[in-house]
Short mmCIF file of C-alpha atoms in Angstrom, two decimals:
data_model
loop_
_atom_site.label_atom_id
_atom_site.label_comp_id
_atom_site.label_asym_id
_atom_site.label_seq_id
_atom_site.Cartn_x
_atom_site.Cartn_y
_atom_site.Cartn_z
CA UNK A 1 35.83 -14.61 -6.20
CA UNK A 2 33.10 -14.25 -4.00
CA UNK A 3 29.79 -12.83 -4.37
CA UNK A 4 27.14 -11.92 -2.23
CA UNK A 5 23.62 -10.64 -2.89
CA UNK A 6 20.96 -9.75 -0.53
CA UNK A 7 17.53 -8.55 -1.94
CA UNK A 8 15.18 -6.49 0.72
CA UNK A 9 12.33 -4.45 0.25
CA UNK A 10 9.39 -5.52 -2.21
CA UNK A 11 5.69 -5.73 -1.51
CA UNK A 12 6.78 -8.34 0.99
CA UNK A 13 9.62 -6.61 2.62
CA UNK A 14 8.68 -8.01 6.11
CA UNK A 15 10.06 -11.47 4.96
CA UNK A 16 13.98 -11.64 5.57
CA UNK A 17 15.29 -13.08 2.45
CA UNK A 18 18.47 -15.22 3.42
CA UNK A 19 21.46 -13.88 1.57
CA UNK A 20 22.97 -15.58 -2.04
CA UNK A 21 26.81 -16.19 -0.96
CA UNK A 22 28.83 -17.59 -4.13
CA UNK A 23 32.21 -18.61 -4.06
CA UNK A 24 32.84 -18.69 -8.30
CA UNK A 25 35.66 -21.22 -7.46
CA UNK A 26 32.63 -23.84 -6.87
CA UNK A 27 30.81 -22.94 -10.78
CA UNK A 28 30.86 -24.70 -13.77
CA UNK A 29 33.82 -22.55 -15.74
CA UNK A 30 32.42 -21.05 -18.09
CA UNK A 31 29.42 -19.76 -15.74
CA UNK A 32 32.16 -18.13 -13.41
CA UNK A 33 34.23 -16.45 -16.09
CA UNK A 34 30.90 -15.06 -16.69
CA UNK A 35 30.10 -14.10 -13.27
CA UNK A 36 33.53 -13.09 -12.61
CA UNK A 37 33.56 -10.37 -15.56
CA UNK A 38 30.13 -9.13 -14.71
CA UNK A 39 31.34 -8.29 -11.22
CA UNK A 40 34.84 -7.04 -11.93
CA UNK A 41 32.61 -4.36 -13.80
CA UNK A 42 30.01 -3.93 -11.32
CA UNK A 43 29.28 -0.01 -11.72
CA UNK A 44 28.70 2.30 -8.60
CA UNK A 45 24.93 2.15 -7.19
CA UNK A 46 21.85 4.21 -7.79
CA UNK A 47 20.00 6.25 -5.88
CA UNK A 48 16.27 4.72 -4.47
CA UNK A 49 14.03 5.04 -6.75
CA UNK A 50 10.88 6.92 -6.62
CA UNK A 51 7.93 4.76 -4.95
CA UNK A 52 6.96 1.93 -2.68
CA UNK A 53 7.43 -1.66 -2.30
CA UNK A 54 10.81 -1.30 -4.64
CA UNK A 55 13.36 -3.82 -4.05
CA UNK A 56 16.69 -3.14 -2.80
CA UNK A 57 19.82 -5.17 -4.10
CA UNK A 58 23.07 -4.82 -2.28
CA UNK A 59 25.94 -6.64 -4.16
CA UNK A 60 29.19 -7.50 -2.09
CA UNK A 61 32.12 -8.39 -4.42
CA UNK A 62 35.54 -10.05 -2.48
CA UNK A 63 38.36 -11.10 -4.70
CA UNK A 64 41.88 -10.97 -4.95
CA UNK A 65 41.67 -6.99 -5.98
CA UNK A 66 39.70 -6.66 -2.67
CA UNK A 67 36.01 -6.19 -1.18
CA UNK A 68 33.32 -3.62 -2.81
CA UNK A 69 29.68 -3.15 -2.11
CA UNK A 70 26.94 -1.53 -3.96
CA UNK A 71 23.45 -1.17 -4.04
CA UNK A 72 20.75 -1.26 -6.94
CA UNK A 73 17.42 -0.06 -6.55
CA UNK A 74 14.29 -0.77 -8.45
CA UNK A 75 13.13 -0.29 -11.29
CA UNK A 76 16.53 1.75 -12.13
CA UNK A 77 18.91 -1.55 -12.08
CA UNK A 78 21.51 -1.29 -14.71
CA UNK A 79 21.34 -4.56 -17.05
CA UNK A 80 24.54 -5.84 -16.28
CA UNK A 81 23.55 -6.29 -12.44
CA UNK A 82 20.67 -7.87 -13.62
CA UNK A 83 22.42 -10.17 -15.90
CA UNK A 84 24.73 -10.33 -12.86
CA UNK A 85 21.81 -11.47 -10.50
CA UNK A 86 20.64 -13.70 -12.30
CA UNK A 87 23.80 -15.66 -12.87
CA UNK A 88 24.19 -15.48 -9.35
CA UNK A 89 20.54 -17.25 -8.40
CA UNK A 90 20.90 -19.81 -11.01
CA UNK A 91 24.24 -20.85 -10.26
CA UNK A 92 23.01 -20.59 -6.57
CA UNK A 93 20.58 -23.34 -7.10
CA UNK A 94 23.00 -25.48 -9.02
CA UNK A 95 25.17 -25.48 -5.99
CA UNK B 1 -23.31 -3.93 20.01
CA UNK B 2 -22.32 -3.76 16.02
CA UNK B 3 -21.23 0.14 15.25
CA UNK B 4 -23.45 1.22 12.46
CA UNK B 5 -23.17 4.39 10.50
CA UNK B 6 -25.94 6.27 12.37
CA UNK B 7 -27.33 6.96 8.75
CA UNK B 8 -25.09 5.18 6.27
CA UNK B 9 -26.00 7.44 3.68
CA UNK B 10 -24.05 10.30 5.98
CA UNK B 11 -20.96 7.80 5.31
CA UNK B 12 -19.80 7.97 2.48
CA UNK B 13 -22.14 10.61 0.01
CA UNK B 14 -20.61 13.47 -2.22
CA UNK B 15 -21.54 17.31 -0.72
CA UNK B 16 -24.08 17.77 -3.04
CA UNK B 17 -26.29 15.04 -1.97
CA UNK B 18 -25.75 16.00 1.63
CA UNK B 19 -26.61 19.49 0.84
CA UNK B 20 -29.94 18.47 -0.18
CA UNK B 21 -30.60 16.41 3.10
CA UNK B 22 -29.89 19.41 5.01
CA UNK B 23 -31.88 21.12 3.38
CA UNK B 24 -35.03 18.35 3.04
CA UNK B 25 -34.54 15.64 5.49
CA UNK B 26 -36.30 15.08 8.82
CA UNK B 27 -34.92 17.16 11.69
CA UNK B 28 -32.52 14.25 12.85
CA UNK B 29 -30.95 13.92 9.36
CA UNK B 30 -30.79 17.60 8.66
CA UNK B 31 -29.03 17.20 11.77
CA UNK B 32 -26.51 14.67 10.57
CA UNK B 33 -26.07 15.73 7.34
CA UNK B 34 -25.16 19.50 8.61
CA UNK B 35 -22.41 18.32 10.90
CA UNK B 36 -20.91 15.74 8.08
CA UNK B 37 -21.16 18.92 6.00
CA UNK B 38 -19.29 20.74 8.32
CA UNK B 39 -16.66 18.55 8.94
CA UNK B 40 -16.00 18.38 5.98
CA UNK B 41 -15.91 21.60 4.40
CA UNK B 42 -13.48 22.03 7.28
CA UNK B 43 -11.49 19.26 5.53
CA UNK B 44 -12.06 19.75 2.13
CA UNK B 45 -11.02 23.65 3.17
CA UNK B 46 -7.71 22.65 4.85
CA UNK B 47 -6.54 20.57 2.34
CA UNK B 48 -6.97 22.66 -0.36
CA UNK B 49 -4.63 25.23 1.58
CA UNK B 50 -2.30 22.46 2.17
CA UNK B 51 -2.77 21.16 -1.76
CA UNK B 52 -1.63 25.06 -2.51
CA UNK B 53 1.32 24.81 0.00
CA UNK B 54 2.36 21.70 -1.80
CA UNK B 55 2.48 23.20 -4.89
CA UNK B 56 -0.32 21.79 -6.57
CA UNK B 57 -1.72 24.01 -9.46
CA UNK B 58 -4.85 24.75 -7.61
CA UNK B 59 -7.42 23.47 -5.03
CA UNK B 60 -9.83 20.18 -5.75
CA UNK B 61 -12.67 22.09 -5.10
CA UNK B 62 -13.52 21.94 -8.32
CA UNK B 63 -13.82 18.20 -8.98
CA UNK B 64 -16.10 18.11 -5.81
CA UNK B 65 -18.13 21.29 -6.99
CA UNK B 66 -18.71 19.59 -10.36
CA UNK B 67 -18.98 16.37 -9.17
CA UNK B 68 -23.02 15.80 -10.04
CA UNK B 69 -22.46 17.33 -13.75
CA UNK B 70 -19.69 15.44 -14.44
CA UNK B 71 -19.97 11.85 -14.29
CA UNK B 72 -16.76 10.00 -13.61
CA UNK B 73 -15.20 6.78 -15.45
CA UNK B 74 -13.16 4.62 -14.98
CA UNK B 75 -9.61 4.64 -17.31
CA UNK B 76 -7.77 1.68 -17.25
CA UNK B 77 -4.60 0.47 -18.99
CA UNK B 78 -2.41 -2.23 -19.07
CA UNK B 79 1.03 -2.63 -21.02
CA UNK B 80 2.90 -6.07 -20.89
CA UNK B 81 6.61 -5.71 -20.49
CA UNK B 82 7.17 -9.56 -21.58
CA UNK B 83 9.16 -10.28 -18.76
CA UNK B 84 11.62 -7.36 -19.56
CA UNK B 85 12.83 -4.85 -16.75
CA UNK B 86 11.57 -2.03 -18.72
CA UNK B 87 8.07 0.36 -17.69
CA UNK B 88 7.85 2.49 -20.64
CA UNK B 89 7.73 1.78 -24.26
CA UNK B 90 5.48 -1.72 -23.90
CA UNK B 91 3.17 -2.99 -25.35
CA UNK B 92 -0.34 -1.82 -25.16
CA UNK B 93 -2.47 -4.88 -24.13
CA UNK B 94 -5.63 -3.49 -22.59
CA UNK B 95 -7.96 -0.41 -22.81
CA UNK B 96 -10.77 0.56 -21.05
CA UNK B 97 -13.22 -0.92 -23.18
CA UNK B 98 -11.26 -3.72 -24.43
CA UNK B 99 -12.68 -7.15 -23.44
CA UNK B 100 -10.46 -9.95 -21.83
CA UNK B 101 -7.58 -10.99 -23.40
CA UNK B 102 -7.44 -14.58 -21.86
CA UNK B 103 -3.59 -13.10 -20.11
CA UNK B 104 -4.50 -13.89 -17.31
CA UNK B 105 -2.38 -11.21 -15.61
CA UNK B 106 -3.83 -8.70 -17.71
CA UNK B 107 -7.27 -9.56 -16.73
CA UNK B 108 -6.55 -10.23 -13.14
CA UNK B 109 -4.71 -6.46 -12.81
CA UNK B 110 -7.80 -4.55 -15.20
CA UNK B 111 -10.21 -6.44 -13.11
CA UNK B 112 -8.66 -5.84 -9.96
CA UNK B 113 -8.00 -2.04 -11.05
CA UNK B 114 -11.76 -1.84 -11.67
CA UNK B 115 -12.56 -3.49 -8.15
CA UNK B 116 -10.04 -0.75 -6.87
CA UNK B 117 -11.35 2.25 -8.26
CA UNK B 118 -14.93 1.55 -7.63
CA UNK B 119 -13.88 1.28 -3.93
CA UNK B 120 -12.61 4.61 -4.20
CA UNK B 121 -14.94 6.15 -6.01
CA UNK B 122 -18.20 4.51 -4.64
CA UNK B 123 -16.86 4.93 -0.73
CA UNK B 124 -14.80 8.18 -0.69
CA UNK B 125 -16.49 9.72 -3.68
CA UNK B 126 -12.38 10.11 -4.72
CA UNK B 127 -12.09 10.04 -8.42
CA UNK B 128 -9.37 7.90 -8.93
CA UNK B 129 -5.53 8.25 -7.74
CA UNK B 130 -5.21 11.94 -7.14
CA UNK B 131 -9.08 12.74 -7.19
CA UNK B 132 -8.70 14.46 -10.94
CA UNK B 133 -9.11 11.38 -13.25
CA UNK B 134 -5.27 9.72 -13.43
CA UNK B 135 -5.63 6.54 -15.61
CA UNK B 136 -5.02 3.60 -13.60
CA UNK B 137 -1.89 2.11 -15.59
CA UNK B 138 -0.82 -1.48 -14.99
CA UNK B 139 2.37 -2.96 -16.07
CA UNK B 140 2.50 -7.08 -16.09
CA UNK B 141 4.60 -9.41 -16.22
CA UNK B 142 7.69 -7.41 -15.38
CA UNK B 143 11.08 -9.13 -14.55
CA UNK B 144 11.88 -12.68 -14.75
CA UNK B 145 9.73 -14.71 -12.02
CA UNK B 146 10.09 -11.14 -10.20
CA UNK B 147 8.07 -12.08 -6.85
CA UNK B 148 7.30 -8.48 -6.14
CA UNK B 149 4.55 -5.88 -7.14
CA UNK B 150 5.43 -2.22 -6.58
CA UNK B 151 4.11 1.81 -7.63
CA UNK B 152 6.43 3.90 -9.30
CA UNK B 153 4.59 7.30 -8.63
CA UNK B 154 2.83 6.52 -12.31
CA UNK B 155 2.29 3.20 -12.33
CA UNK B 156 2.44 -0.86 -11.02
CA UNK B 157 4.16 -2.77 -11.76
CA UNK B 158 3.42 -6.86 -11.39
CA UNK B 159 5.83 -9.36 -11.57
CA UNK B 160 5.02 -13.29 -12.47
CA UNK B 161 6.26 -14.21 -8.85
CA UNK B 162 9.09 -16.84 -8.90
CA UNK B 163 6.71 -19.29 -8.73
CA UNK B 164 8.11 -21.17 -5.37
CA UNK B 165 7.39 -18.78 -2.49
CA UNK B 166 5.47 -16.92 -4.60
CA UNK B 167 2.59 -16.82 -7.41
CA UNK B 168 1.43 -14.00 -9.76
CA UNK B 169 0.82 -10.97 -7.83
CA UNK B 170 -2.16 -9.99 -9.96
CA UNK B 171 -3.55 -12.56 -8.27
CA UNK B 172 -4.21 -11.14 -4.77
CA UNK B 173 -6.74 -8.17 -4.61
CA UNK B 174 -5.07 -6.66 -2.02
CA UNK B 175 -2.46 -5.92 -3.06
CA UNK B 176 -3.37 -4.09 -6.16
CA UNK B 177 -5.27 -2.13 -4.07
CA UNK B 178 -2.64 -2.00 -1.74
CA UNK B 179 0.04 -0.72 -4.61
CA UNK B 180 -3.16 1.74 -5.90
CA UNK B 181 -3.34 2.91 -2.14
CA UNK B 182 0.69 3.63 -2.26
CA UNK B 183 -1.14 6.15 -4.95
CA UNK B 184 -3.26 8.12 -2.83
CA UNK B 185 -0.86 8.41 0.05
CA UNK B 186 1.78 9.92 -2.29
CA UNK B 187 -0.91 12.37 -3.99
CA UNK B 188 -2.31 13.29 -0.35
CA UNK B 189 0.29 13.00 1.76
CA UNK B 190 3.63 12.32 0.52
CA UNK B 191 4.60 10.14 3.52
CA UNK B 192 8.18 9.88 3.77
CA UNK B 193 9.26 6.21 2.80
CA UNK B 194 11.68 5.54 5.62
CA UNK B 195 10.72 4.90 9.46
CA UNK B 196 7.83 5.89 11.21
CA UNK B 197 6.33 7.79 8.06
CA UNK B 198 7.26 4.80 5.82
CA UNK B 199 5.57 2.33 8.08
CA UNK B 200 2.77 4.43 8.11
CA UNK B 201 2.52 4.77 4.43
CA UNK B 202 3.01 1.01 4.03
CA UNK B 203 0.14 0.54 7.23
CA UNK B 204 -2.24 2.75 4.90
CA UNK B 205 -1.45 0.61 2.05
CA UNK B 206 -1.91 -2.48 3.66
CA UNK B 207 -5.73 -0.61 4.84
CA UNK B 208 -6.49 0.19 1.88
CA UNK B 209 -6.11 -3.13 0.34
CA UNK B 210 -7.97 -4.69 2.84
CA UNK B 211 -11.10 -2.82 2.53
CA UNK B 212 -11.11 -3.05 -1.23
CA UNK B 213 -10.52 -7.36 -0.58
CA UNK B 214 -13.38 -7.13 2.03
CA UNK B 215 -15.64 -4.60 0.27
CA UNK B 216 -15.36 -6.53 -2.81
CA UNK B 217 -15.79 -9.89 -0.53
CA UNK B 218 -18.63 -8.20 1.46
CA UNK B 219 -17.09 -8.89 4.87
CA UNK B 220 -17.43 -6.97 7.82
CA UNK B 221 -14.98 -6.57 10.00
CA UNK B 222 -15.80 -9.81 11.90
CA UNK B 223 -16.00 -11.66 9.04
CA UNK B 224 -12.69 -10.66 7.38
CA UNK B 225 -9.69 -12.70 7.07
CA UNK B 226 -7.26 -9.42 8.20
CA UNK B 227 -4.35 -10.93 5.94
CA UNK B 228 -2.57 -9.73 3.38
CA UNK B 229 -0.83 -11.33 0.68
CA UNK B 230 -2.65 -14.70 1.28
CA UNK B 231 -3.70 -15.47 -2.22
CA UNK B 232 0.28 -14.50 -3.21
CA UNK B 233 1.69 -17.80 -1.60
CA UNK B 234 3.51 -20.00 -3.46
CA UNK B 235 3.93 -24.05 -2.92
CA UNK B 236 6.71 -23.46 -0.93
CA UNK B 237 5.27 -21.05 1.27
CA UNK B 238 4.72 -21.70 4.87
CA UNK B 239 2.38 -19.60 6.67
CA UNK B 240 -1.32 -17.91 6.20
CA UNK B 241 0.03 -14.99 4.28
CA UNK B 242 2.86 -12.34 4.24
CA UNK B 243 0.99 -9.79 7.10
CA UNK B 244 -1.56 -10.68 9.48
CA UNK B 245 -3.40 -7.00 10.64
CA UNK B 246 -5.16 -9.08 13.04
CA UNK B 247 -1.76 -10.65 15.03
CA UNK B 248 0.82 -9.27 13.73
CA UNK B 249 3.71 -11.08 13.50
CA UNK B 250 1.66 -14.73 12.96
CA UNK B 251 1.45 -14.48 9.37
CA UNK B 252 4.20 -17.37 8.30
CA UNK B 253 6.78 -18.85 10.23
CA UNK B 254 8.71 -20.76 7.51
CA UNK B 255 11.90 -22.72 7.41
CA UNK B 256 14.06 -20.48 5.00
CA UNK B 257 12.31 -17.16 5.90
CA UNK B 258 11.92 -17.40 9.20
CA UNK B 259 9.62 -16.05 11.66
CA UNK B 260 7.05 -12.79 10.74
CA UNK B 261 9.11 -10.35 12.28
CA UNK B 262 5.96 -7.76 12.24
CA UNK B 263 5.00 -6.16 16.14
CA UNK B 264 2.01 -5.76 16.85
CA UNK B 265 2.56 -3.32 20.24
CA UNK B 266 4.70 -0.33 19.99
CA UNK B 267 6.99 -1.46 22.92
CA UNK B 268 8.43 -3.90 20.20
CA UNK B 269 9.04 -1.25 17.60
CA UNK B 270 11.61 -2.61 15.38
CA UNK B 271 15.00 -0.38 14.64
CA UNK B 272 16.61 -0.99 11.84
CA UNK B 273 18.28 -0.05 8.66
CA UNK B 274 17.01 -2.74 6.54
CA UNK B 275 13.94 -2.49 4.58
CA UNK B 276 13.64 1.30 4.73
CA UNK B 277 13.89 1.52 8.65
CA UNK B 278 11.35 -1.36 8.87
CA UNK B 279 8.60 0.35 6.49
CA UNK B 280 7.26 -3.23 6.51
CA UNK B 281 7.96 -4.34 9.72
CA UNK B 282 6.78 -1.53 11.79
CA UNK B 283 3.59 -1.04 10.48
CA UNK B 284 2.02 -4.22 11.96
CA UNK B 285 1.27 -1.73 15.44
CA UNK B 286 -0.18 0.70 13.29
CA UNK B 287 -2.37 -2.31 11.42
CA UNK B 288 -3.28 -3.96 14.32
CA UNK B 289 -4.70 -0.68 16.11
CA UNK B 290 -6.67 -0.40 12.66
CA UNK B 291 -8.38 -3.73 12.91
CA UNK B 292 -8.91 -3.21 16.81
CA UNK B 293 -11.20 -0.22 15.63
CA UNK B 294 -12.92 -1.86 12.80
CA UNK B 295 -14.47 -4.68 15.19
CA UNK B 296 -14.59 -2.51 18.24
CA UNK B 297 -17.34 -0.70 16.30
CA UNK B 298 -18.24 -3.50 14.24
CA UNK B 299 -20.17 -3.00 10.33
CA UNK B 300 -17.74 -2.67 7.27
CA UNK B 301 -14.55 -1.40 7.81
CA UNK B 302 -14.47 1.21 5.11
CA UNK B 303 -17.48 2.91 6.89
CA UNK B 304 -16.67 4.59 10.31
CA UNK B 305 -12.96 3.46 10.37
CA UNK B 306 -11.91 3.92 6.76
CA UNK B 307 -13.63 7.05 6.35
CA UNK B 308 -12.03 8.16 9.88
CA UNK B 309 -8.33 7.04 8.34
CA UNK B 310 -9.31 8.44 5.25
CA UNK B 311 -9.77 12.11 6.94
CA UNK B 312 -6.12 11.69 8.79
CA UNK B 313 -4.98 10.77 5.54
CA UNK B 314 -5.89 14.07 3.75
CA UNK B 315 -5.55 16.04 7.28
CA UNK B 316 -2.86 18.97 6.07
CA UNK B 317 -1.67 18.57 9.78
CA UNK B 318 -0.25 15.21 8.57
CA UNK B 319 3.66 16.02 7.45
CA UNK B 320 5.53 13.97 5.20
CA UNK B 321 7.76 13.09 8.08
CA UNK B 322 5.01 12.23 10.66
CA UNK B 323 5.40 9.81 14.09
CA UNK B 324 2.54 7.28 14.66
CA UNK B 325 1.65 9.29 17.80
CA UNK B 326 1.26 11.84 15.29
CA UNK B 327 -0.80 9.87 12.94
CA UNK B 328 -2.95 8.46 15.81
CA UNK B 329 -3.69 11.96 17.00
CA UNK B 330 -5.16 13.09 13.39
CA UNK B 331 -7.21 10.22 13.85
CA UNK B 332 -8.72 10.77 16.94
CA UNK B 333 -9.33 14.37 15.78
CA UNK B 334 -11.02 13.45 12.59
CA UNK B 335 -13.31 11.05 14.43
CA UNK B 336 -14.50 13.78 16.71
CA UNK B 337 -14.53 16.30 13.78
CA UNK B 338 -16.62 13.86 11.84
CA UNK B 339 -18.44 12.31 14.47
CA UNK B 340 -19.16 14.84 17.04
CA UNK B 341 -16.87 14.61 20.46
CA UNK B 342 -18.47 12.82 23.26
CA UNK B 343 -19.63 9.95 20.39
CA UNK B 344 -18.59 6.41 20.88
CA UNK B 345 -15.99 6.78 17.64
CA UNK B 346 -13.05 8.87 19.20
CA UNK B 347 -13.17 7.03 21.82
CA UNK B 348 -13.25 3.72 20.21
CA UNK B 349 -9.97 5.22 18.00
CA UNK B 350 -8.33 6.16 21.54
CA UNK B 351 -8.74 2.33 22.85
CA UNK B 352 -7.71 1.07 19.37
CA UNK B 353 -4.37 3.01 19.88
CA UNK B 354 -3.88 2.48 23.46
CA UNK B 355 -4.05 -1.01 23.08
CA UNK B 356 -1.21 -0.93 20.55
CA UNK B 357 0.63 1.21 23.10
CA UNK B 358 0.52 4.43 21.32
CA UNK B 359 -0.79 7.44 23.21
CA UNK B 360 -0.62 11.10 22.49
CA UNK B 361 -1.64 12.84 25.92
#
């Protein structure tokens, strides 16, 4: 499976964040069973929230069932994409 | 020549203290003070209409006519979300007359809404947020090393910063005033966060914070720094800061962010889809014709140019979706309104936003 996050917006929105690409194939196991069930249920995106400087998340999911997208919006994230993002950074910086 | 107020106690004073200088002064301040009154009664008169077309439950009159019987205070609170994702149902960590509580993002946001709100109040007369006494509420320590601040419509929200590219952002004064500013824009204008209106809302944020940094620094415009978001960066930051107003598009040019993508003339206008139609990007034109004002006329940029923004800001000819050409135009009109027409401040608002390439005749 592959995974790709890109974060925008923020207080520093001007700065072009490069995107999180994850290929689950390259994670320890039992971090990308993890991964991989988190983003078989990723759930349909939100609307923006109300506010400024609110970060944006788009999530790009490619596997075997095919390619979805989605977008999260602060502070209205549901906590399986966070759980979800943050799997995906730290197994990011492992790789 | 440094601009000076021609009285400075004509900037920035409620009515009611004006009134009586009209009424007692010399001939030359009677003068002044009866064309600041008149200006803004004019102001204060079409934004209460536009207040009432906005659906607000009634005019602000009322704050300003009771404004000398009815001190105002400062209300500040702060929860702590323990790095949770959650804005309602924290803990309580700090009250208006609580003392520090050696957090230091607690202390850093109370302290910086304090620094905030006496800008508003001691320069604009404006009584917090929406001129009516909101409570400045403060949320810290949201998210896991969340590198972003932002404002809700009730609140801010602070994150610990990740700690690499980014530090606490209760650290930088700016940008609580900045986030506070997002406030005031909403309750006055409602600027529209996508394109032009977004940039502009995110330019008058990025104003806002400056001149609560520089007030608080006691810079004039000369003096200042013009950046924003320096006192954010994080060890593995490379650049001066996240905005420059003075050059846009200098602020950092870093190996895994790139270059600032910010213009500073209008003939580089950025269009895009990302970040909100380039809410962040676009508004370095807008900042840098703000900063070519402030030391074109030289003094403190919350006198003359703030208070000039200021009376765009609240102008109920400003629209939620409004243009810069649109916003530049208020401008120049509330400098003349304020200032008188053939007066070196329209004029110096015309150059600011000619040299940024944005005309509106």
């Amino acid at each position: 499976m592959r995974i790709e996050v890109r974060q925008q917006g923020g207080f520093a929105g001007n700065v072009r964040r490069p995107a999180l690409v994850l290929e689950t194939g390259d994670c320890e196991p039992a971090l990308a069973r993890e991964i991989e069930s988190l983003a078989a249920a990723l759930p349909a995106g939100g609307p923006p929230g109300h506010g400024a400087d609110l970060m944006r998340y788009d999530v790009l999911v490619d596997d075997a069932s095919g390619r979805r997208t989605a977008s999260f919006f602060e502070p209205n994230v549901p906590g399986p994409v966070r759980d979800l993002l943050r799997l995906a950074r730290e197994a990011g910086r492992r790789q | 020549m440094a601009h000076r107020c021609r009285n400075p106690i004509f900037c920035a004073v409620p009515p009611y203290v004006l009134d009586q200088i009209a009424r007692r002064g010399s001939e030359r301040q009677r003068d002044w003070a009866l064309r600041t009154l008149s200006a803004d009664s004019t102001i204060r008169h079409a934004r209460a209409v536009s207040a009432k077309a906005r659906g607000r439950k009634g005019p602000r009159e009322g704050y300003d006519a009771m404004a000398a019987a009815a001190p105002v205070r400062r209300n500040r609170v702060i929860w702590d979300a323990e790095n949770g994702f959650e804005i309602t149902g924290l803990k309580r960590v700090r009250n208006e007359d609580d003392g520090p509580t050696g957090d230091a993002a607690v202390d850093e946001a109370f302290d910086g809404f304090g620094a905030t709100w006496d800008f508003w109040q001691e320069t604009f007369s404006r009584d917090s947020i929406d001129d009516e006494s909101m409570p400045l509420r403060g949320v810290v320590h949201f998210g896991v090393e969340y590198p972003n601040a932002f404002w809700d419509g009730r609140r801010m929200a602070f994150g610990d910063g990740d700690g690499e590219l980014f530090g606490r952002f209760t650290k930088a004064l700016d940008v609580i005033g900045h986030e506070l500013g997002h406030g005031v824009i909403e309750d006055e204008a409602a600027l529209e966060y996508f394109g032009q209106s977004g940039a502009l809302n995110e330019h008058f944020a990025d104003v806002a914070g400056a001149m609560v940094k520089q007030r608080k620094l006691g810079q004039t415009a000369d003096q200042a720094d013009w950046l924003i978001g320096a006192d954010l960066r994080g060890p593995e930051f490379e650049g001066d800061a996240l905005r420059n107003m003075k050059a846009p598009g200098t602020a950092y040019d870093d190996d895994s962010l790139g270059k600032d993508p910010q213009p500073a003339h209008w003939k580089d206008y950025v269009r895009t889809l990302d970040d909100n139609g380039g809410v962040h990007i676009n508004s370095g034109i807008a900042n840098r014709a703000f900063y070519l004002l402030a030391t074109n006329l030289g003094g403190h940029s919350w006198e003359a140019p703030g208070l000039i923004w200021y009376d765009a800001l609240r102008s109920p000819q400003l629209t939620p979706t409004a243009t810069f050409r649109h916003f530049a135009r208020l401008t120049f009109r509330a400098a003349r309104l304020r200032y008188g027409r053939d007066t070196r401040e329209p004029q110096a608002v015309r150059e600011a936003w000619a040299e940024v390439g944005v005309r509106w005749e």
